[in-house]
Structure formats: structure tokens, C-alpha cells
């Protein structure tokens, strides 16, 4: 585990911000920095599951990541294409407020030149449909980390069908416990286990 991953796992805010600033200034690829942080966050999740960390520590991890993203977004923006590669709408489905992974996905997409319309968390089905109607994205990203919110993803896909919008947009789903079975259940086009899969998928869809 790198020093940055370990600092993330230990929630050493000062050291994390110092290392990220240093790495970013030295020209280290921001995607590698995010990779290190991701490994640390997985460690945070494990400590939570084993009872060593509590919800307050998870919230703190999310706060630290938001601060880190404030540092990395301009770096990612500089490395992205100047013109918009296309529009992507993302959001976390109704009933679910997890947003760390979704925010990473949004940041990476922005860094790759996409216009990202982030609807936030706990987004009702109707709001996803309105956003697809208004922004006509080629890709819609749905995030869900709670198993009981999987029906919400299916509901969004069904609502797009009912409005005749389903053929216009590719639906990609993500979030730690999601898998290809959930994708099939929801009627989505792709399950993206990592943020980079989302970017690769958007690149493929938008280039077509
Ligand atoms: C942090 C965290 C929280 C934080 C969230 C803070 C925040 N702002 O997001 C807080 C404390 C609020 C929280 C609350 C709860 N949580 Co919680 N939480 C987690 C935890 C530890 C880490 C999740 C995380 O951020 N991971 C880091 C990110 C980077 O990873 P990621 O989300 O997987 O994202 C990557 C990919 O999945 C993908 N991706 C993610 N989103 C998207 C979106 C798109 C469009 C795409 C394409 C890809 C993509 O790309 C990302 C980057 O590579 C997980 C444990 C775990 N192992 O995942 C539990 C976990 C998700 N939580 C869980 C639970 C049960 C809850 C609560 C119900 C707890 C409670 N009893 O109150 C509440 C629910 C609140 C709600 N209504 O949403 C369970 C869910 C179980 C299940 N399968 O249903 C988990 C799995 C823990 C567990 N094992 O019990 N939680």
C-alpha cells in the first residue's frame, strides 16, 4: 500500500492533502492519485465492516475525498479535451445517498472532456427522465450502493422506455455491490466496476 493509500485508510487528512498537492504539482497522473485513494477507501470500508470504524469515520472519508477532488479537478480539466466530448447525466438513485464513487466518476468524465450534468443523490426517477429529455445525453450513469435501491434503477430504465427515450441513451450502472446480474435485472447497457470503465464506455459510445 502506498503512503497515500495508507494515509487515506488512516484518515490522516493533513498528510493526504499534502501528498496529493505534492503529487499534483510534480505532474503525477491524477488518475494514479485517484487509484491510490481508492485503495485507501477500500481499506476504510473494511475497517467499517470489522467494527473498527464508525459511520462518522465514513463521513469524514467522504469529506476528505471532496477536498481532494477540489485539488484534482483543475488538473484533470487541463488534461481533458478542450471541446466537450459529449454530455453525460449522472446521479445516485432514489433512497440512496452514497456519492463518493459517483463523484469520482463525474470528475474523471469531466477530466476526459465531457460535460457532466450531476443530479446529485437520492434522485427520483422523474428527475432522471427530465434530465435526459432536457440534455439529450448519449450516456446516463446510475449509481446505487444499497441492494434495496436496485428496483429504482430498473424504474428509471422503464420510465425512459415509456417516454420513447430508451433508444437514444446508453445506461451505465455502478456502485460497490452492483454486478452484471443487477445490470441485466435493471435492463441497463453496462455495469462499470470502476470509474475508468465508465470513461472508456463513454468514449466508445460518443465516438460511434
Ligand atoms: C462510505 C459509505 C457510506 C457513507 C456514504 C458517504 C457518501 N457521501 O457517499 C455513509 C456513512 C453516509 C453511508 C451510509 C449508509 N450505508 Co454505506 N457504505 C459506505 C462504504 C464504506 C464505502 C462506499 C464508498 O464510497 N466506496 C468508495 C467508492 C470510491 O467506491 P464505489 O462507490 O464502489 O465506486 C466505484 C465503483 O463502484 C464505480 N461507481 C460508483 N458509482 C458509480 C456510478 C456510475 C454511474 C458508474 C458508471 C460507476 C460508478 O466507480 C467508483 C470508482 O471506481 C460501503 C462499503 C463498501 N465496501 O463499499 C458502505 C455500504 C455501501 N453502505 C451500506 C449501508 C447498509 C449503509 C446504510 C444503510 C447504513 C445505515 N444503517 O445507516 C446507510 C444508507 C444511507 C443511504 N440512504 O444511502 C452497505 C450496503 C449493503 C447493501 N448491499 O445494500 C455497504 C456495502 C456496507 C456494508 N457492507 O454493510 N455509507
Coordinates of N, CA and C and ligand atoms in Angstrom, one line a residue:
X1 N 0.8 -1.2 0.0 CA 0.0 0.0 0.0 C 0.9 1.3 0.0
X2 N 0.6 2.2 -0.9 CA 1.4 3.4 -1.0 C 1.2 4.3 0.3
X3 N 2.1 5.3 0.4 CA 1.9 6.2 1.6 C 0.6 6.9 1.5
X4 N 0.2 7.3 0.3 CA -1.1 8.0 0.1 C -2.3 7.0 0.5
X5 N -2.2 5.8 0.0 CA -3.3 4.8 0.3 C -3.4 4.6 1.8
X6 N -2.2 4.5 2.5 CA -2.2 4.2 3.9 C -2.8 5.4 4.7
X7 N -2.4 6.6 4.2 CA -2.9 7.9 4.9 C -4.4 7.9 4.7
X8 N -4.9 7.5 3.6 CA -6.4 7.5 3.3 C -7.1 6.6 4.3
X9 N -6.5 5.4 4.4 CA -7.1 4.3 5.2 C -7.1 4.8 6.7
X10 N -6.0 5.5 7.1 CA -5.9 6.0 8.5 C -6.6 7.4 8.6
X11 N -7.2 7.9 7.6 CA -7.9 9.2 7.6 C -7.1 10.3 8.1
X12 N -5.8 10.3 7.7 CA -4.9 11.4 8.1 C -5.0 12.5 7.1
X13 N -6.0 13.4 7.4 CA -6.4 14.4 6.4 C -5.2 15.3 6.0
X14 N -4.4 15.8 7.0 CA -3.3 16.7 6.7 C -2.3 16.1 5.7
X15 N -2.0 14.8 6.1 CA -1.0 14.1 5.2 C -1.5 13.8 3.8
X16 N -2.8 13.5 3.8 CA -3.4 13.2 2.4 C -3.4 14.4 1.6
X17 N -3.8 15.6 2.1 CA -3.8 16.8 1.3 C -2.4 17.2 0.9
X18 N -1.5 17.0 1.8 CA -0.1 17.4 1.5 C 0.4 16.5 0.3
X19 N 0.2 15.2 0.5 CA 0.7 14.2 -0.6 C 0.0 14.5 -1.9
X20 N -1.3 14.8 -1.9 CA -2.0 15.0 -3.2 C -1.5 16.3 -3.8
X21 N -1.3 17.3 -3.0 CA -0.8 18.6 -3.6 C 0.6 18.4 -4.2
X22 N 1.4 17.6 -3.5 CA 2.8 17.4 -3.9 C 2.8 16.6 -5.2
X23 N 2.0 15.5 -5.2 CA 1.9 14.7 -6.4 C 1.4 15.4 -7.6
X24 N 0.3 16.2 -7.4 CA -0.3 17.0 -8.5 C 0.7 18.0 -9.0
X25 N 1.5 18.7 -8.1 CA 2.5 19.7 -8.6 C 3.6 19.0 -9.3
X26 N 3.9 17.8 -9.0 CA 5.1 17.1 -9.7 C 4.6 16.5 -11.0
X27 N 3.3 16.7 -11.4 CA 2.9 16.2 -12.7 C 2.5 14.7 -12.7
X28 N 2.3 14.1 -11.5 CA 1.9 12.7 -11.4 C 0.5 12.6 -12.0
X29 N 0.2 11.6 -12.8 CA -1.1 11.4 -13.4 C -2.2 11.4 -12.4
X30 N -3.2 12.3 -12.5 CA -4.2 12.4 -11.4 C -5.0 11.1 -11.3
X31 N -5.1 10.3 -12.4 CA -5.8 9.0 -12.3 C -5.1 8.0 -11.4
X32 N -3.7 8.1 -11.4 CA -3.0 7.3 -10.5 C -3.2 7.7 -9.0
X33 N -3.3 9.0 -8.8 CA -3.5 9.6 -7.5 C -4.9 9.0 -7.0
X34 N -5.9 9.1 -7.9 CA -7.2 8.6 -7.5 C -7.2 7.1 -7.2
X35 N -6.4 6.4 -8.0 CA -6.3 5.0 -7.8 C -5.8 4.7 -6.4
X36 N -4.7 5.4 -6.0 CA -4.2 5.2 -4.6 C -5.2 5.5 -3.5
X37 N -6.0 6.6 -3.8 CA -7.0 7.0 -2.8 C -8.1 5.9 -2.7
X38 N -8.5 5.4 -3.9 CA -9.5 4.3 -4.0 C -9.1 3.1 -3.1
X39 N -7.8 2.7 -3.2 CA -7.3 1.6 -2.4 C -7.5 1.9 -0.9
X40 N -7.2 3.1 -0.6 CA -7.3 3.5 0.8 C -8.8 3.5 1.3
X41 N -9.7 3.9 0.4 CA -11.1 4.0 0.8 C -11.6 2.5 0.9
X42 N -11.1 1.6 0.1 CA -11.5 0.2 0.3 C -11.1 -0.2 1.7
X43 N -9.9 0.2 2.1 CA -9.4 -0.1 3.5 C -10.4 0.5 4.5
X44 N -10.8 1.7 4.3 CA -11.8 2.3 5.2 C -13.0 1.5 5.3
X45 N -13.5 1.0 4.2 CA -14.7 0.2 4.1 C -14.5 -1.1 4.9
X46 N -13.3 -1.7 4.8 CA -13.1 -2.9 5.6 C -13.0 -2.7 7.1
X47 N -12.4 -1.5 7.5 CA -12.4 -1.2 8.9 C -13.8 -1.0 9.5
X48 N -14.6 -0.4 8.6 CA -16.0 -0.1 9.0 C -16.7 -1.5 9.2
X49 N -16.5 -2.4 8.2 CA -17.2 -3.6 8.3 C -16.7 -4.5 9.5
X50 N -15.4 -4.3 9.9 CA -14.9 -5.1 11.0 C -15.2 -4.4 12.3
X51 N -15.9 -3.3 12.3 CA -16.3 -2.6 13.5 C -15.3 -1.7 14.1
X52 N -14.2 -1.5 13.4 CA -13.2 -0.6 14.0 C -13.5 0.9 13.7
X53 N -14.1 1.1 12.6 CA -14.6 2.5 12.2 C -16.1 2.6 12.3
X54 N -16.6 3.8 12.6 CA -18.0 4.0 12.7 C -18.5 4.9 11.5
X55 N -19.8 5.2 11.5 CA -20.3 6.0 10.4 C -19.6 7.3 10.3
X56 N -19.3 7.9 11.5 CA -18.7 9.2 11.5 C -17.4 9.2 10.7
X57 N -16.6 8.1 10.8 CA -15.4 8.0 10.0 C -15.6 7.9 8.5
X58 N -16.7 7.2 8.2 CA -17.1 7.1 6.7 C -17.4 8.5 6.2
X59 N -18.1 9.3 7.0 CA -18.5 10.6 6.6 C -17.2 11.5 6.4
X60 N -16.3 11.3 7.3 CA -15.0 12.0 7.3 C -14.3 11.6 6.0
X61 N -14.3 10.3 5.7 CA -13.6 9.9 4.4 C -14.2 10.6 3.2
X62 N -15.5 10.7 3.2 CA -16.2 11.4 2.1 C -15.8 12.8 2.0
X63 N -15.7 13.5 3.2 CA -15.3 14.9 3.2 C -13.9 15.1 2.7
X64 N -13.0 14.2 3.1 CA -11.6 14.3 2.7 C -11.5 14.2 1.2
X65 N -12.3 13.2 0.6 CA -12.3 12.9 -0.8 C -12.8 14.2 -1.6
X66 N -13.8 14.8 -1.0 CA -14.3 16.0 -1.7 C -13.2 17.1 -1.7
X67 N -12.5 17.2 -0.6 CA -11.4 18.2 -0.6 C -10.3 17.9 -1.6
X68 N -10.0 16.6 -1.7 CA -9.0 16.1 -2.7 C -9.5 16.4 -4.1
X69 N -10.8 16.2 -4.4 CA -11.3 16.4 -5.7 C -11.2 17.9 -6.1
X70 N -11.4 18.8 -5.1 CA -11.2 20.2 -5.4 C -9.8 20.5 -5.9
X71 N -8.8 19.8 -5.4 CA -7.5 20.0 -5.8 C -7.3 19.4 -7.2
X72 N -7.9 18.2 -7.4 CA -7.6 17.4 -8.6 C -8.4 17.9 -9.8
X73 N -9.6 18.4 -9.6 CA -10.5 18.8 -10.7 C -9.8 19.7 -11.7
X74 N -9.1 20.8 -11.3 CA -8.5 21.6 -12.3 C -7.4 20.9 -13.0
X75 N -6.7 20.0 -12.4 CA -5.6 19.2 -13.0 C -6.2 18.3 -14.1
X76 N -7.3 17.7 -13.7 CA -8.0 16.8 -14.7 C -8.6 17.6 -15.8
X77 N -9.1 18.7 -15.5 CA -9.7 19.6 -16.6 C -8.6 20.0 -17.6
X78 N -7.4 20.3 -17.1 CA -6.4 20.7 -18.0 C -6.0 19.5 -19.0
X79 N -6.0 18.3 -18.4 CA -5.6 17.1 -19.2 C -6.7 16.7 -20.2
X80 N -7.9 17.2 -20.0 CA -9.0 16.8 -20.9 C -9.1 17.5 -22.2
X81 N -10.0 17.0 -23.1 CA -10.1 17.7 -24.4 C -10.7 19.1 -24.2
X82 N -10.4 20.0 -25.0 CA -10.9 21.4 -24.9 C -12.4 21.5 -25.2
X83 N -12.8 20.8 -26.2 CA -14.2 20.8 -26.6 C -14.9 19.6 -25.9
X84 N -16.2 19.8 -25.6 CA -17.0 18.8 -25.0 C -17.0 17.5 -25.8
X85 N -16.6 16.4 -25.3 CA -16.7 15.1 -26.0 C -18.1 14.6 -26.1
X86 N -19.0 15.3 -25.3 CA -20.4 14.8 -25.3 C -21.0 15.1 -23.9
X87 N -22.3 14.8 -23.7 CA -22.9 15.1 -22.4 C -23.2 13.7 -21.7
X88 N -22.9 13.7 -20.4 CA -23.3 12.6 -19.6 C -24.1 13.0 -18.4
X89 N -25.2 12.4 -18.2 CA -26.0 12.7 -17.0 C -25.7 11.6 -15.9
X90 N -25.4 12.0 -14.7 CA -25.2 11.0 -13.7 C -26.0 11.4 -12.4
X91 N -26.2 10.4 -11.6 CA -26.9 10.6 -10.3 C -27.0 9.3 -9.5
X92 N -27.3 9.5 -8.2 CA -27.5 8.3 -7.3 C -29.0 8.2 -7.2
X93 N -29.5 6.9 -7.3 CA -30.9 6.7 -7.4 C -31.6 7.0 -6.1
X94 N -33.0 7.1 -6.2 CA -33.8 7.4 -5.0 C -33.6 6.5 -3.8
X95 N -33.5 7.0 -2.6 CA -33.3 6.2 -1.4 C -31.9 6.0 -1.1
X96 N -30.9 6.5 -1.9 CA -29.5 6.2 -1.7 C -28.8 7.5 -1.7
X97 N -27.9 7.7 -0.6 CA -27.2 9.0 -0.6 C -25.7 8.8 -0.7
X98 N -25.2 7.6 -1.1 CA -23.8 7.4 -1.3 C -23.4 8.1 -2.6
X99 N -22.3 8.9 -2.4 CA -21.9 9.7 -3.6 C -20.4 9.7 -3.9
X100 N -19.6 9.0 -3.1 CA -18.2 9.2 -3.3 C -17.8 8.6 -4.6
X101 N -18.2 7.4 -5.0 CA -17.9 6.8 -6.2 C -18.4 7.6 -7.4
X102 N -19.7 8.0 -7.3 CA -20.3 8.8 -8.4 C -19.5 10.1 -8.6
X103 N -19.1 10.7 -7.5 CA -18.3 12.0 -7.7 C -17.0 11.7 -8.4
X104 N -16.4 10.6 -8.1 CA -15.1 10.2 -8.8 C -15.4 10.0 -10.3
X105 N -16.5 9.3 -10.6 CA -16.8 9.1 -12.0 C -17.1 10.4 -12.7
X106 N -17.8 11.3 -12.0 CA -18.1 12.6 -12.6 C -16.8 13.4 -12.9
X107 N -15.9 13.4 -11.9 CA -14.7 14.1 -12.0 C -13.8 13.6 -13.2
X108 N -13.8 12.3 -13.3 CA -13.0 11.7 -14.4 C -13.6 12.0 -15.7
X109 N -14.9 11.9 -15.8 CA -15.5 12.2 -17.1 C -15.2 13.7 -17.5
X110 N -15.4 14.6 -16.5 CA -15.1 16.0 -16.8 C -13.6 16.1 -17.3
X111 N -12.7 15.4 -16.6 CA -11.3 15.5 -17.0 C -11.1 14.9 -18.3
X112 N -12.0 14.1 -18.8 CA -11.8 13.5 -20.2 C -12.6 14.3 -21.2
X113 N -13.1 15.5 -20.8 CA -13.7 16.4 -21.8 C -15.2 16.3 -21.9
X114 N -15.8 15.6 -21.0 CA -17.3 15.5 -21.1 C -18.0 16.6 -20.3
X115 N -19.2 17.0 -20.8 CA -20.0 17.9 -20.0 C -20.8 17.0 -19.1
X116 N -20.7 17.2 -17.8 CA -21.3 16.3 -16.8 C -22.5 17.0 -16.1
X117 N -23.7 16.5 -16.2 CA -24.8 17.0 -15.5 C -25.0 16.1 -14.3
X118 N -24.6 16.5 -13.1 CA -24.7 15.7 -11.9 C -25.9 16.0 -11.2
X119 N -26.9 15.1 -11.1 CA -28.2 15.4 -10.5 C -28.1 15.2 -8.9
X120 N -26.9 14.7 -8.4 CA -26.8 14.6 -7.0 C -27.2 13.2 -6.5
X121 N -27.7 13.2 -5.3 CA -28.1 11.9 -4.6 C -29.6 11.8 -4.4
X122 N -30.1 10.6 -4.1 CA -31.5 10.4 -3.8 C -32.4 11.0 -4.9
X123 N -32.0 10.7 -6.1 CA -32.7 11.4 -7.3 C -33.9 10.6 -7.7
X124 N -35.1 11.2 -7.7 CA -36.3 10.4 -8.1 C -36.3 10.1 -9.6
X125 N -36.9 9.0 -10.0 CA -37.0 8.6 -11.4 C -37.3 9.7 -12.3
X126 N -38.4 10.5 -12.0 CA -38.8 11.5 -12.9 C -37.7 12.6 -13.2
X127 N -36.9 12.8 -12.2 CA -35.8 13.8 -12.4 C -34.8 13.3 -13.5
X128 N -34.5 12.0 -13.4 CA -33.6 11.4 -14.4 C -34.2 11.6 -15.8
X129 N -35.5 11.2 -15.9 CA -36.1 11.3 -17.2 C -36.1 12.7 -17.7
X130 N -36.5 13.7 -16.8 CA -36.5 15.1 -17.2 C -35.1 15.5 -17.7
X131 N -34.1 15.1 -17.0 CA -32.7 15.5 -17.4 C -32.3 14.9 -18.8
X132 N -32.8 13.7 -19.0 CA -32.5 13.0 -20.3 C -33.2 13.8 -21.4
X133 N -34.4 14.2 -21.1 CA -35.2 15.0 -22.1 C -34.6 16.3 -22.4
X134 N -34.1 17.0 -21.3 CA -33.6 18.3 -21.4 C -32.2 18.4 -22.0
X135 N -31.3 17.4 -21.6 CA -29.9 17.5 -22.1 C -29.5 16.5 -23.2
X136 N -30.4 15.6 -23.5 CA -30.1 14.6 -24.6 C -28.7 14.0 -24.5
X137 N -28.4 13.4 -23.3 CA -27.0 12.9 -23.2 C -26.9 11.5 -24.0
X138 N -25.7 11.2 -24.4 CA -25.6 9.9 -25.0 C -25.4 8.8 -23.9
X139 N -25.0 9.2 -22.7 CA -24.8 8.2 -21.7 C -25.5 8.8 -20.4
X140 N -26.2 7.8 -19.7 CA -26.8 8.1 -18.4 C -26.2 7.2 -17.4
X141 N -25.6 7.7 -16.3 CA -25.0 6.9 -15.3 C -25.8 6.9 -14.0
X142 N -26.1 5.7 -13.6 CA -26.9 5.5 -12.4 C -26.1 4.8 -11.3
X143 N -26.0 5.4 -10.1 CA -25.2 4.9 -9.0 C -26.2 4.3 -8.0
X144 N -25.8 3.1 -7.5 CA -26.6 2.5 -6.4 C -25.7 1.7 -5.5
X145 N -25.7 2.0 -4.2 CA -24.8 1.1 -3.3 C -25.7 0.3 -2.4
X146 N -27.0 0.5 -2.4 CA -27.8 -0.3 -1.5 C -28.7 -1.2 -2.3
X147 N -28.6 -2.5 -1.9 CA -29.3 -3.5 -2.7 C -30.8 -3.2 -2.9
X148 N -31.4 -2.6 -1.8 CA -32.8 -2.4 -1.9 C -33.2 -1.2 -2.9
X149 N -32.1 -0.5 -3.4 CA -32.4 0.5 -4.4 C -32.3 0.0 -5.8
X150 N -31.9 -1.2 -6.0 CA -31.8 -1.8 -7.4 C -33.1 -1.5 -8.2
X151 N -34.3 -1.8 -7.6 CA -35.6 -1.5 -8.3 C -35.7 -0.1 -8.9
X152 N -35.0 0.8 -8.2 CA -35.0 2.2 -8.7 C -34.3 2.4 -10.0
X153 N -33.2 1.6 -10.2 CA -32.5 1.6 -11.5 C -33.4 1.1 -12.6
X154 N -34.1 0.0 -12.3 CA -35.0 -0.6 -13.2 C -36.1 0.4 -13.6
X155 N -36.6 1.1 -12.5 CA -37.7 2.0 -12.8 C -37.3 3.2 -13.7
X156 N -36.0 3.6 -13.6 CA -35.5 4.7 -14.5 C -35.5 4.1 -15.9
X157 N -35.0 2.9 -16.1 CA -34.9 2.4 -17.5 C -36.3 2.2 -18.0
X158 N -37.3 1.7 -17.2 CA -38.6 1.5 -17.7 C -39.3 2.9 -18.0
X159 N -39.0 3.9 -17.2 CA -39.6 5.2 -17.5 C -39.1 5.8 -18.8
X160 N -37.8 5.6 -19.0 CA -37.2 6.0 -20.3 C -37.9 5.4 -21.5
X161 N -38.2 4.1 -21.3 CA -38.9 3.3 -22.4 C -40.2 3.9 -22.6
X162 N -40.9 4.2 -21.5 CA -42.3 4.7 -21.6 C -42.4 6.0 -22.3
X163 N -41.3 6.8 -22.2 CA -41.2 8.1 -22.8 C -40.6 8.1 -24.2
X164 N -40.3 6.8 -24.7 CA -39.7 6.7 -26.0 C -38.2 7.2 -26.1
X165 N -37.5 7.3 -24.9 CA -36.2 7.8 -24.9 C -35.1 6.8 -24.7
X166 N -35.5 5.5 -24.5 CA -34.5 4.5 -24.2 C -33.5 4.3 -25.3
X167 N -33.9 4.4 -26.5 CA -33.0 4.1 -27.6 C -32.0 5.2 -27.9
X168 N -32.3 6.3 -27.3 CA -31.4 7.5 -27.5 C -30.2 7.5 -26.5
X169 N -30.3 6.8 -25.4 CA -29.3 6.9 -24.4 C -28.8 5.5 -23.9
X170 N -27.5 5.4 -23.7 CA -27.0 4.2 -23.1 C -26.9 4.3 -21.6
X171 N -27.4 3.3 -20.9 CA -27.5 3.4 -19.5 C -26.3 2.6 -18.9
X172 N -25.5 3.2 -18.0 CA -24.4 2.5 -17.4 C -24.7 2.6 -15.9
X173 N -24.5 1.5 -15.2 CA -24.7 1.5 -13.7 C -23.4 1.2 -13.0
X174 N -23.3 1.7 -11.7 CA -22.2 1.4 -10.9 C -22.5 1.6 -9.4
X175 N -21.5 1.3 -8.6 CA -21.7 1.3 -7.1 C -21.2 -0.1 -6.6
X176 N -20.5 0.0 -5.5 CA -19.7 -1.2 -5.0 C -20.5 -2.5 -5.1
X177 N -21.7 -2.7 -4.6 CA -22.3 -4.1 -4.6 C -23.0 -4.4 -6.0
X178 N -23.0 -3.5 -6.9 CA -23.6 -3.8 -8.2 C -22.8 -4.8 -9.0
X179 N -23.5 -5.6 -9.8 CA -22.7 -6.5 -10.7 C -23.5 -6.7 -12.0
X180 N -23.0 -7.6 -12.8 CA -23.7 -7.8 -14.1 C -25.1 -8.4 -14.0
X181 N -25.3 -9.1 -13.0 CA -26.7 -9.6 -12.8 C -27.7 -8.5 -12.5
X182 N -27.2 -7.5 -11.7 CA -28.0 -6.3 -11.5 C -28.3 -5.5 -12.8
X183 N -27.2 -5.4 -13.6 CA -27.3 -4.7 -14.9 C -28.5 -5.4 -15.7
X184 N -28.4 -6.7 -15.7 CA -29.4 -7.5 -16.5 C -30.8 -7.2 -15.9
X185 N -30.9 -7.3 -14.6 CA -32.2 -7.0 -13.9 C -32.8 -5.7 -14.2
X186 N -31.9 -4.7 -14.2 CA -32.3 -3.3 -14.4 C -32.6 -3.0 -15.9
X187 N -32.0 -3.8 -16.8 CA -32.2 -3.5 -18.2 C -31.2 -2.4 -18.7
X188 N -30.0 -2.3 -18.0 CA -29.0 -1.3 -18.4 C -28.1 -1.9 -19.4
X189 N -27.3 -1.0 -20.0 CA -26.4 -1.5 -21.1 C -25.0 -2.0 -20.5
X190 N -24.6 -1.4 -19.5 CA -23.3 -1.7 -19.0 C -23.2 -1.6 -17.4
X191 N -22.5 -2.5 -16.8 CA -22.1 -2.3 -15.4 C -20.6 -1.9 -15.4
X192 N -20.3 -0.8 -14.8 CA -18.9 -0.3 -14.7 C -18.4 -0.5 -13.3
X193 N -17.5 -1.5 -13.2 CA -16.9 -1.7 -11.8 C -16.0 -0.6 -11.3
X194 N -15.4 0.1 -12.3 CA -14.6 1.2 -11.8 C -14.9 2.5 -12.7
X195 N -14.4 3.6 -12.2 CA -14.7 4.9 -12.9 C -14.1 4.9 -14.3
X196 N -12.9 4.2 -14.4 CA -12.3 4.2 -15.7 C -13.1 3.5 -16.7
X197 N -13.8 2.4 -16.3 CA -14.7 1.7 -17.2 C -15.7 2.6 -17.8
X198 N -16.2 3.5 -17.0 CA -17.3 4.5 -17.4 C -16.7 5.4 -18.5
X199 N -15.5 5.9 -18.3 CA -14.9 6.8 -19.2 C -14.7 6.0 -20.6
X200 N -14.2 4.8 -20.5 CA -13.9 4.0 -21.7 C -15.2 3.8 -22.4
X201 N -16.3 3.5 -21.7 CA -17.6 3.3 -22.3 C -18.1 4.5 -23.0
X202 N -18.0 5.6 -22.3 CA -18.4 6.9 -22.9 C -17.6 7.2 -24.1
X203 N -16.3 7.0 -24.1 CA -15.5 7.2 -25.3 C -16.0 6.4 -26.4
X204 N -16.3 5.2 -26.2 CA -16.8 4.2 -27.3 C -18.1 4.7 -27.8
X205 N -19.0 5.0 -26.9 CA -20.4 5.4 -27.3 C -20.4 6.7 -28.1
X206 N -19.6 7.7 -27.5 CA -19.6 9.1 -28.1 C -18.8 9.1 -29.4
X207 N -17.9 8.2 -29.6 CA -17.1 8.2 -30.8 C -18.0 7.6 -32.0
X208 N -18.9 6.7 -31.6 CA -19.7 6.0 -32.6 C -20.6 6.9 -33.4
Ligands
LIG1 C1 -18.8 5.5 2.7 C2 -20.0 4.6 2.9 C3 -21.2 5.2 3.5 C4 -21.3 6.7 3.7 C5 -21.5 7.4 2.4 C6 -20.9 8.8 2.3 C7 -21.0 9.3 0.9 N1 -21.1 10.7 0.8 O1 -21.1 8.6 -0.1 C8 -22.5 6.8 4.7 C9 -22.0 6.8 6.1 C10 -23.4 8.1 4.6 C11 -23.2 5.5 4.4 C12 -24.5 5.3 4.8 C13 -25.2 4.1 4.7 N2 -24.6 3.0 4.3 CO1 -22.9 2.9 3.4 N3 -21.2 2.5 2.9 C14 -20.0 3.2 2.7 C15 -18.9 2.3 2.2 C16 -18.0 2.0 3.5 C17 -17.9 2.8 1.2 C18 -18.6 3.2 -0.2 C19 -17.7 4.0 -1.0 O2 -17.8 5.3 -1.1 N4 -16.7 3.4 -1.6 C20 -15.6 4.1 -2.3 C21 -16.1 4.3 -3.7 C22 -14.9 5.0 -4.5 O3 -16.3 3.1 -4.3 P1 -17.7 2.8 -5.1 O4 -18.8 3.6 -4.6 O5 -17.8 1.4 -5.3 O6 -17.4 3.5 -6.5 C23 -16.6 3.0 -7.6 C24 -17.4 2.0 -8.5 O7 -18.4 1.3 -7.9 C25 -17.8 2.8 -9.6 N5 -19.1 3.6 -9.5 C26 -19.6 4.1 -8.4 N6 -20.7 4.9 -8.7 C27 -20.8 4.8 -10.0 C28 -21.8 5.4 -10.8 C29 -21.7 5.2 -12.1 C30 -22.7 5.8 -13.0 C31 -20.8 4.3 -12.6 C32 -20.8 4.0 -14.1 C33 -19.8 3.8 -11.8 C34 -19.8 4.0 -10.5 O8 -16.8 3.7 -9.8 C35 -16.3 4.1 -8.5 C36 -14.8 4.5 -8.6 O9 -14.0 3.4 -9.1 C37 -19.6 1.0 1.8 C38 -18.8 -0.3 1.9 C39 -18.2 -0.8 0.7 N7 -17.5 -1.9 0.8 O10 -18.5 -0.3 -0.4 C40 -20.9 1.0 2.7 C41 -22.1 0.4 2.1 C42 -22.4 0.7 0.7 N8 -23.2 1.0 3.0 C43 -24.1 0.2 3.3 C44 -25.2 0.6 4.2 C45 -26.1 -0.6 4.6 C46 -25.4 1.9 4.5 C47 -26.6 2.4 5.4 C48 -28.0 1.8 5.2 C49 -26.1 2.3 6.9 C50 -27.1 2.6 8.0 N9 -27.5 1.5 8.6 O11 -27.5 3.7 8.1 C51 -26.6 3.9 5.1 C52 -27.6 4.3 3.9 C53 -27.7 5.7 3.6 C54 -28.5 5.9 2.4 N10 -29.8 6.1 2.4 O12 -27.9 5.9 1.3 C55 -23.9 -1.2 2.8 C56 -24.8 -1.6 1.6 C57 -25.2 -3.0 1.7 C58 -26.1 -3.4 0.5 N11 -25.5 -4.2 -0.3 O13 -27.2 -3.0 0.4 C59 -22.4 -1.2 2.5 C60 -21.9 -2.1 1.3 C61 -21.6 -1.6 3.8 C62 -21.9 -3.0 4.3 N12 -21.2 -4.0 3.9 O14 -22.9 -3.1 5.0 N13 -22.4 4.7 3.9

